[in-house]
mmCIF file of C-alpha atoms in Angstrom:
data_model
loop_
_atom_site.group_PDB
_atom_site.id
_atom_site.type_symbol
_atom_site.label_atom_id
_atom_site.label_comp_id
_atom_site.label_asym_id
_atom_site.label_seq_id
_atom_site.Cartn_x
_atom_site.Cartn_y
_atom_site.Cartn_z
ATOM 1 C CA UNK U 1 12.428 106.455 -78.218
ATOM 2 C CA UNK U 2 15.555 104.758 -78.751
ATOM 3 C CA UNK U 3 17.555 105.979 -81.560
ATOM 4 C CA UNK U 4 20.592 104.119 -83.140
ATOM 5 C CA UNK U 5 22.671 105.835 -85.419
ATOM 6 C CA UNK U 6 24.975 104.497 -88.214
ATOM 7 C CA UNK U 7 26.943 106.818 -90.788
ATOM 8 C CA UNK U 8 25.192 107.122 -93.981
ATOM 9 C CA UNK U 9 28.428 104.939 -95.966
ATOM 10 C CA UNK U 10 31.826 103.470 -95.835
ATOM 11 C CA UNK U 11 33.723 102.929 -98.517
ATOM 12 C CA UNK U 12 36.710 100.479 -98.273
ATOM 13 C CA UNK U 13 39.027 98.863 -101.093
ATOM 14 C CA UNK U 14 38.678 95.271 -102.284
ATOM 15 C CA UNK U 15 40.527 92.662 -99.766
ATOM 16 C CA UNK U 16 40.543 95.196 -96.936
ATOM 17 C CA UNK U 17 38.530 95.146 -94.217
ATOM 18 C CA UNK U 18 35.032 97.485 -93.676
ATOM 19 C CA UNK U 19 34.100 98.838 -90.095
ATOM 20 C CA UNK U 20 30.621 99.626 -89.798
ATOM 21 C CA UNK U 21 29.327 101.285 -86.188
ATOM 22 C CA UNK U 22 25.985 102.014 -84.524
ATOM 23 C CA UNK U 23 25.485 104.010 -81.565
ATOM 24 C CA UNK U 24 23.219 103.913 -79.314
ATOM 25 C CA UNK U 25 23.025 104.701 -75.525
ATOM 26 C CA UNK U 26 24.456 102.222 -73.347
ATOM 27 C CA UNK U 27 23.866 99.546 -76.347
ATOM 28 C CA UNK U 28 26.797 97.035 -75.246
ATOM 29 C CA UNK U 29 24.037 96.616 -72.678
ATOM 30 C CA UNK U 30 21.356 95.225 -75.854
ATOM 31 C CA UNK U 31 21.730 92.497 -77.850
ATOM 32 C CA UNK U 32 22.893 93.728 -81.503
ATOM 33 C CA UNK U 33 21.194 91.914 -84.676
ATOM 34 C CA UNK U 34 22.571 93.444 -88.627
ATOM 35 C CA UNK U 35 21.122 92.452 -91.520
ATOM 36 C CA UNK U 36 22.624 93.093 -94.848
ATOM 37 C CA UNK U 37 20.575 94.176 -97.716
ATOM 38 C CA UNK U 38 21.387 94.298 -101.897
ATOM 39 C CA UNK U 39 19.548 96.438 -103.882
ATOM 40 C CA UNK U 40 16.042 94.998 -105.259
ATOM 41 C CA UNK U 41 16.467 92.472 -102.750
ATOM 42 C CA UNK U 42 14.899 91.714 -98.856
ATOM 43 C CA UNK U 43 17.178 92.649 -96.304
ATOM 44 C CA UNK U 44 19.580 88.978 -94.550
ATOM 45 C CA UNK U 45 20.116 88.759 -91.526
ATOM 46 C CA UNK U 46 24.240 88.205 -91.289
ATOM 47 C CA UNK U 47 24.854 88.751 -87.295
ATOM 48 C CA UNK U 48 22.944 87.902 -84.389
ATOM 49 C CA UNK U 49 23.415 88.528 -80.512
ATOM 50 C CA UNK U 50 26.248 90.845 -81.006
ATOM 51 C CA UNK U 51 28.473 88.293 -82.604
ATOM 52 C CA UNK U 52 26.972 84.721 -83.809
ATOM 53 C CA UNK U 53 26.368 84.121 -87.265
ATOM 54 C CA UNK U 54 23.464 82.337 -89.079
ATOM 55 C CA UNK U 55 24.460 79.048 -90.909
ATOM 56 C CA UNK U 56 25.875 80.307 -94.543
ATOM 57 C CA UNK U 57 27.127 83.618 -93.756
ATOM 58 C CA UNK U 58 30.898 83.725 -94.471
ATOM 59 C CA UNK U 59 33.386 84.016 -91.490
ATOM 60 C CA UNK U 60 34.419 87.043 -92.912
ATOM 61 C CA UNK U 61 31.398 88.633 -91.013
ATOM 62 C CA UNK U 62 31.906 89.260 -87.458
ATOM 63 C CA UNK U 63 30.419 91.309 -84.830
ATOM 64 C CA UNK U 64 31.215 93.314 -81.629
ATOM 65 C CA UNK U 65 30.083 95.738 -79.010
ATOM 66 C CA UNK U 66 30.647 97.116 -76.410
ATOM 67 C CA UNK U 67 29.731 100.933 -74.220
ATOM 68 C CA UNK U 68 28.128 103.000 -77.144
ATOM 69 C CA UNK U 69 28.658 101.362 -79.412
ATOM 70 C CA UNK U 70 28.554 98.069 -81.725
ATOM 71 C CA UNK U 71 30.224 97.151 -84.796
ATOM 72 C CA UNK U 72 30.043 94.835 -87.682
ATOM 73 C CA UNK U 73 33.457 93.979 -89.581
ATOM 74 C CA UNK U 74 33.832 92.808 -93.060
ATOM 75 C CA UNK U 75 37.446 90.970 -93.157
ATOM 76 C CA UNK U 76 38.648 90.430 -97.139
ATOM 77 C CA UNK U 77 36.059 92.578 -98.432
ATOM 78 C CA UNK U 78 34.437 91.390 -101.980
ATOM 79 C CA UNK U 79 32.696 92.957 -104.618
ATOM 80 C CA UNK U 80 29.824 91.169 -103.287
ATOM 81 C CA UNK U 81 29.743 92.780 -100.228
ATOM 82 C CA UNK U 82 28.466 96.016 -101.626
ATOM 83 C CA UNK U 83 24.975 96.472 -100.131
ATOM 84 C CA UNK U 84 23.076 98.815 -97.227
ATOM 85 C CA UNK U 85 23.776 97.032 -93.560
ATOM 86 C CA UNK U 86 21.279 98.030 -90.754
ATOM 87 C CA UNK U 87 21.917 97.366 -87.345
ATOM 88 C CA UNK U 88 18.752 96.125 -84.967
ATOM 89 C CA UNK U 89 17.825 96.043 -81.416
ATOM 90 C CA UNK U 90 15.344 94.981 -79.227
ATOM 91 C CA UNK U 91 14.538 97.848 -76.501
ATOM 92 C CA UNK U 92 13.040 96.232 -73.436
ATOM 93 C CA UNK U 93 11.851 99.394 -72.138
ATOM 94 C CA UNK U 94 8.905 99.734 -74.769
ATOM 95 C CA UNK U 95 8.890 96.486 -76.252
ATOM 96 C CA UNK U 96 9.834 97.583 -79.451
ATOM 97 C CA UNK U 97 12.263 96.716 -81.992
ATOM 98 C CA UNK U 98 14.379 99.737 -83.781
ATOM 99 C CA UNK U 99 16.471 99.637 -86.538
ATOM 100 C CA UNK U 100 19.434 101.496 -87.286
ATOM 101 C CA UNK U 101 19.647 104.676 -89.919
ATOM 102 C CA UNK U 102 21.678 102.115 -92.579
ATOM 103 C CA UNK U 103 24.863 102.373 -93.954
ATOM 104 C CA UNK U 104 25.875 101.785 -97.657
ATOM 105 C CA UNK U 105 29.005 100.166 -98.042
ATOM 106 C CA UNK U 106 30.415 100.686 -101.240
ATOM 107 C CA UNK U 107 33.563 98.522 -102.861
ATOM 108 C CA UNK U 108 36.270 100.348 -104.020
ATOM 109 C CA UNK V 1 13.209 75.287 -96.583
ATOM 110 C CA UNK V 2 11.593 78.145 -94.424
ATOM 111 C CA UNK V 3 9.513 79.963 -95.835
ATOM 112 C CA UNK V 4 7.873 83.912 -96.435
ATOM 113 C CA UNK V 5 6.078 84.768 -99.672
ATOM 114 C CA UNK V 6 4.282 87.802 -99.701
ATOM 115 C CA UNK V 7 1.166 88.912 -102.077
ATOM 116 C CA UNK V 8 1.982 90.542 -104.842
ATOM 117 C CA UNK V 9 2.496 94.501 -105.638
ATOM 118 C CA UNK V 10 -0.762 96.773 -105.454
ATOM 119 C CA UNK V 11 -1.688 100.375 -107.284
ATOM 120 C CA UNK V 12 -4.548 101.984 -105.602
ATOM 121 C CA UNK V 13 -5.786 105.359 -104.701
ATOM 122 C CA UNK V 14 -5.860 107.617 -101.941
ATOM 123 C CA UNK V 15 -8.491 106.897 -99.444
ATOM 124 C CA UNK V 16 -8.611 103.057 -100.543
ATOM 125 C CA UNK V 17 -8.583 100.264 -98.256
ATOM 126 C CA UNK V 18 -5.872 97.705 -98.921
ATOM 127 C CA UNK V 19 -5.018 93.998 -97.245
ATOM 128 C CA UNK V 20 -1.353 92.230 -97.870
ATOM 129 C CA UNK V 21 -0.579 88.980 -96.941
ATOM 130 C CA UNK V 22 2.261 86.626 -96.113
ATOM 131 C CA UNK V 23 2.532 83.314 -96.390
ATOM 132 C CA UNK V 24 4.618 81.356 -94.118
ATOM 133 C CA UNK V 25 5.763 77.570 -95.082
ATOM 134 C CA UNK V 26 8.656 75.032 -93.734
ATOM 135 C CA UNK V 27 8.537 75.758 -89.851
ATOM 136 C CA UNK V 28 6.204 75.842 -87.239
ATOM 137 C CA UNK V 29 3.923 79.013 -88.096
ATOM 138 C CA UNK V 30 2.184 78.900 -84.086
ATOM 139 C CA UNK V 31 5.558 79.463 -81.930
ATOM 140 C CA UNK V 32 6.822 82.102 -84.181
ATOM 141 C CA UNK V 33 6.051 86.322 -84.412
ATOM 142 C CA UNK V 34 5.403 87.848 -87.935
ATOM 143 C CA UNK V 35 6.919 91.746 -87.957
ATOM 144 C CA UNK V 36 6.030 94.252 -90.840
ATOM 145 C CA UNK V 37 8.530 96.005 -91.634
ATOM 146 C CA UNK V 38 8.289 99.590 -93.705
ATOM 147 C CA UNK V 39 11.241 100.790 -96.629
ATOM 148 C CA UNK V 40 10.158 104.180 -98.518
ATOM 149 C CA UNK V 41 12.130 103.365 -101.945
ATOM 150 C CA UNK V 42 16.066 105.227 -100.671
ATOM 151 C CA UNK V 43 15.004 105.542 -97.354
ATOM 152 C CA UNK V 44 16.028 102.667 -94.504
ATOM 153 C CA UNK V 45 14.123 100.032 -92.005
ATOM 154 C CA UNK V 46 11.000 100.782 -90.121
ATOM 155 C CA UNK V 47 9.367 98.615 -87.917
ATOM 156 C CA UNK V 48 5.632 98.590 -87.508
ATOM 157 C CA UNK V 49 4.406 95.725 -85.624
ATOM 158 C CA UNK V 50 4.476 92.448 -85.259
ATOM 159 C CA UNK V 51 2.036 89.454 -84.371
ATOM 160 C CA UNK V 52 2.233 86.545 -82.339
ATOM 161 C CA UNK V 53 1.335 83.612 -84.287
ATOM 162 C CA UNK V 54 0.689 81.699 -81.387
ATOM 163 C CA UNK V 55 -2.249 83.904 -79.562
ATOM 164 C CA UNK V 56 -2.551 86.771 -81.846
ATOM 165 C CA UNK V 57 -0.888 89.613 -79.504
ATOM 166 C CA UNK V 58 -0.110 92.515 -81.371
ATOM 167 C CA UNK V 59 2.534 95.217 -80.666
ATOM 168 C CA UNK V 60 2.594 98.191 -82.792
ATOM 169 C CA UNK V 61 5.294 101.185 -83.227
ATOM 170 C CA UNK V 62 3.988 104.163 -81.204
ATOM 171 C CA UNK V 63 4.686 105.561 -85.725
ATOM 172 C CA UNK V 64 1.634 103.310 -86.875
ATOM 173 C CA UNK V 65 -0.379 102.442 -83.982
ATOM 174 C CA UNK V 66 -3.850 103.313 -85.577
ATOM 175 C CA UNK V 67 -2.454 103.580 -88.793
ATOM 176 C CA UNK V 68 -2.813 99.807 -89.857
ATOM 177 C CA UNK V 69 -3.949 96.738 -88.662
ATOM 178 C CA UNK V 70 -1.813 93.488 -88.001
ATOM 179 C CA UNK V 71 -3.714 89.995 -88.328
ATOM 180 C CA UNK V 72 -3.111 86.804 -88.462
ATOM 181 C CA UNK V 73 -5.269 83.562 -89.622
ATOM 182 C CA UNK V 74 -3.155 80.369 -88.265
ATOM 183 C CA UNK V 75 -5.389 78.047 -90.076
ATOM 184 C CA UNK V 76 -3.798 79.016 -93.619
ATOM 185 C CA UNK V 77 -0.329 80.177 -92.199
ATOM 186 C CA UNK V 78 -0.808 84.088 -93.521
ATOM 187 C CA UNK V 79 -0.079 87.150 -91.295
ATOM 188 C CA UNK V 80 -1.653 90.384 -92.681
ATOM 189 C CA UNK V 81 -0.852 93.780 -92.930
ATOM 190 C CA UNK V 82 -4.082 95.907 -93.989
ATOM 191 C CA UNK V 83 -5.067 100.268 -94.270
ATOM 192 C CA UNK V 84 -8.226 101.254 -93.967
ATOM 193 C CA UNK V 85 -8.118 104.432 -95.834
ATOM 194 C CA UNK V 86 -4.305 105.158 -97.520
ATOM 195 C CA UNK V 87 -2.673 108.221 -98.608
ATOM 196 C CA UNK V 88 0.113 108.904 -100.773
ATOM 197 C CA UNK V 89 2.841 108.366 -97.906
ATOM 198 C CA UNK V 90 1.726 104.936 -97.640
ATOM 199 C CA UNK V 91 3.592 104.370 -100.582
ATOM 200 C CA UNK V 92 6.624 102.597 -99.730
ATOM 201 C CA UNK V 93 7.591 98.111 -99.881
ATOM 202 C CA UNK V 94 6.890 96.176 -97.068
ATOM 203 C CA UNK V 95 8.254 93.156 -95.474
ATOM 204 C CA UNK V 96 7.088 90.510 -93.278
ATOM 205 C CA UNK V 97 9.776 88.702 -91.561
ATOM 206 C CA UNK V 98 10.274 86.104 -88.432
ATOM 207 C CA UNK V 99 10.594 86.133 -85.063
ATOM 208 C CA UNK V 100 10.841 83.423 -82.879
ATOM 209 C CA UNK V 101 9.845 83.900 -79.214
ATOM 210 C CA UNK V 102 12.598 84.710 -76.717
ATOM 211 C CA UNK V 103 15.038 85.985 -79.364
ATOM 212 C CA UNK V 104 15.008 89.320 -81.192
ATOM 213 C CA UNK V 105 16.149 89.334 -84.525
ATOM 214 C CA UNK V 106 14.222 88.328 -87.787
ATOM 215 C CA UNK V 107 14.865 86.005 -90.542
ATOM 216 C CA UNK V 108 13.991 85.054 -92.606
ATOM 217 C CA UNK V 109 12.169 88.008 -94.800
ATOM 218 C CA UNK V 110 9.304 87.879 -97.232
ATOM 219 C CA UNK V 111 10.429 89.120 -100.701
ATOM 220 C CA UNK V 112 8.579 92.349 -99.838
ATOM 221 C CA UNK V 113 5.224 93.818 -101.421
ATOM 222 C CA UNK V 114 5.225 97.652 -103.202
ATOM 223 C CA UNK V 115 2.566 99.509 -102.373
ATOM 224 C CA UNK V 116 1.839 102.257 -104.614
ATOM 225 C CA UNK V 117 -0.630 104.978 -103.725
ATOM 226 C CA UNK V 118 -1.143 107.467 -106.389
ATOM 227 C CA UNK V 119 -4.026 109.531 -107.752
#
């Protein structure tokens, strides 16, 4: 199955910017979704296809990817940032959906 | 406003059968896919299944395939998510969330139930 594969945290200082990756074999060929979630609280979805994001989510949240690998920036980092971020594909082969392992991003 | 509300948290016992629901509102329920979605307390995102609200197809994770069953009754807008026997490693929250055909990302999320299975 396919597996994607995030580093367990990142930690980055308020007003700085927060790189967050997932790996996955050939993935720049997949569309990337990441959701962010705060604890107690339902995971959000923040990026879609790769790069788009849903009405509401600040501009500070952007997305890439490309080869191996995707990643989702956080530009200014807040306080309010601090949360678990997942990344998401669809794999075509098996008509599944797989999450990534989830990385907690912790504010300085 | 769109819509997920989930039934509320459950306590049962090993080898009970249990039923969850969600509730879908603000959108049109038959052109979208319901997913259930697993998170053991600390641990991160499974995904289990999902249903299409339009026809009913199911598609389950190779993890829980005969595990649980996905359902769906259009007529009152609810997907469910039900066990026929548990165990304790059933223990975990679980969301519902979105899908609309041709894309592949969901939102938005039920507030999640807990499902407790203890002895």
């Amino acid at each position: 199955s396919y597996v994607l594969a995030q580093p367990p945290s990142v930690s980055v200082a308020p007003g700085k910017t927060a790189r967050i990756t997932c790996g996955g074999d050939n993935i720049g060929s997949k569309s990337v979704h990441w959701y962010q979630q705060k604890p107690g609280q339902a995971p959000v979805l923040v990026i879609y296809y790769d790069s788009d994001r849903p009405s509401g989510i600040p501009e500070r949240f952007s997305g890439s990817n490309s080869g191996n690998t995707a990643t989702l920036t956080i530009s200014r980092v807040e306080a309010g940032d601090e949360a678990d971020y997942y990344c998401q594909v669809w794999e075509s082969g098996s008509d599944h959906f797989v999450f990534g392992t989830g990385t907690k991003v912790t504010v300085l | 406003e769109v819509q997920l509300v989930q039934s509320g948290a459950e306590v049962k016992k090993p080898g009970e059968s249990l039923k969850i629901s969600c509730k879908g509102s603000g959108y049109s329920f038959s052109i979208y896919w319901i997913a259930w979605v697993r998170q053991v307390p600390g641990k991160g995102l499974e995904w289990m299944g999902i249903i299409s609200l339009g026809d009913s197809e199911t598609k389950y994770s190779p993890s829980f395939q005969g595990q649980v069953t996905i359902s769906a009754d259009k007529s009152i807008r609810t997907a469910y998510l039900q066990w026929s026997s548990l165990k304790a490693s059933d223990s975990a929250i679980y969301y519902c969330a979105r899908q609309m055909g041709g894309t592949f990302w969901f939102d938005p999320w039920g507030q999640g139930t807990l499902v407790t299975v203890s002895s």
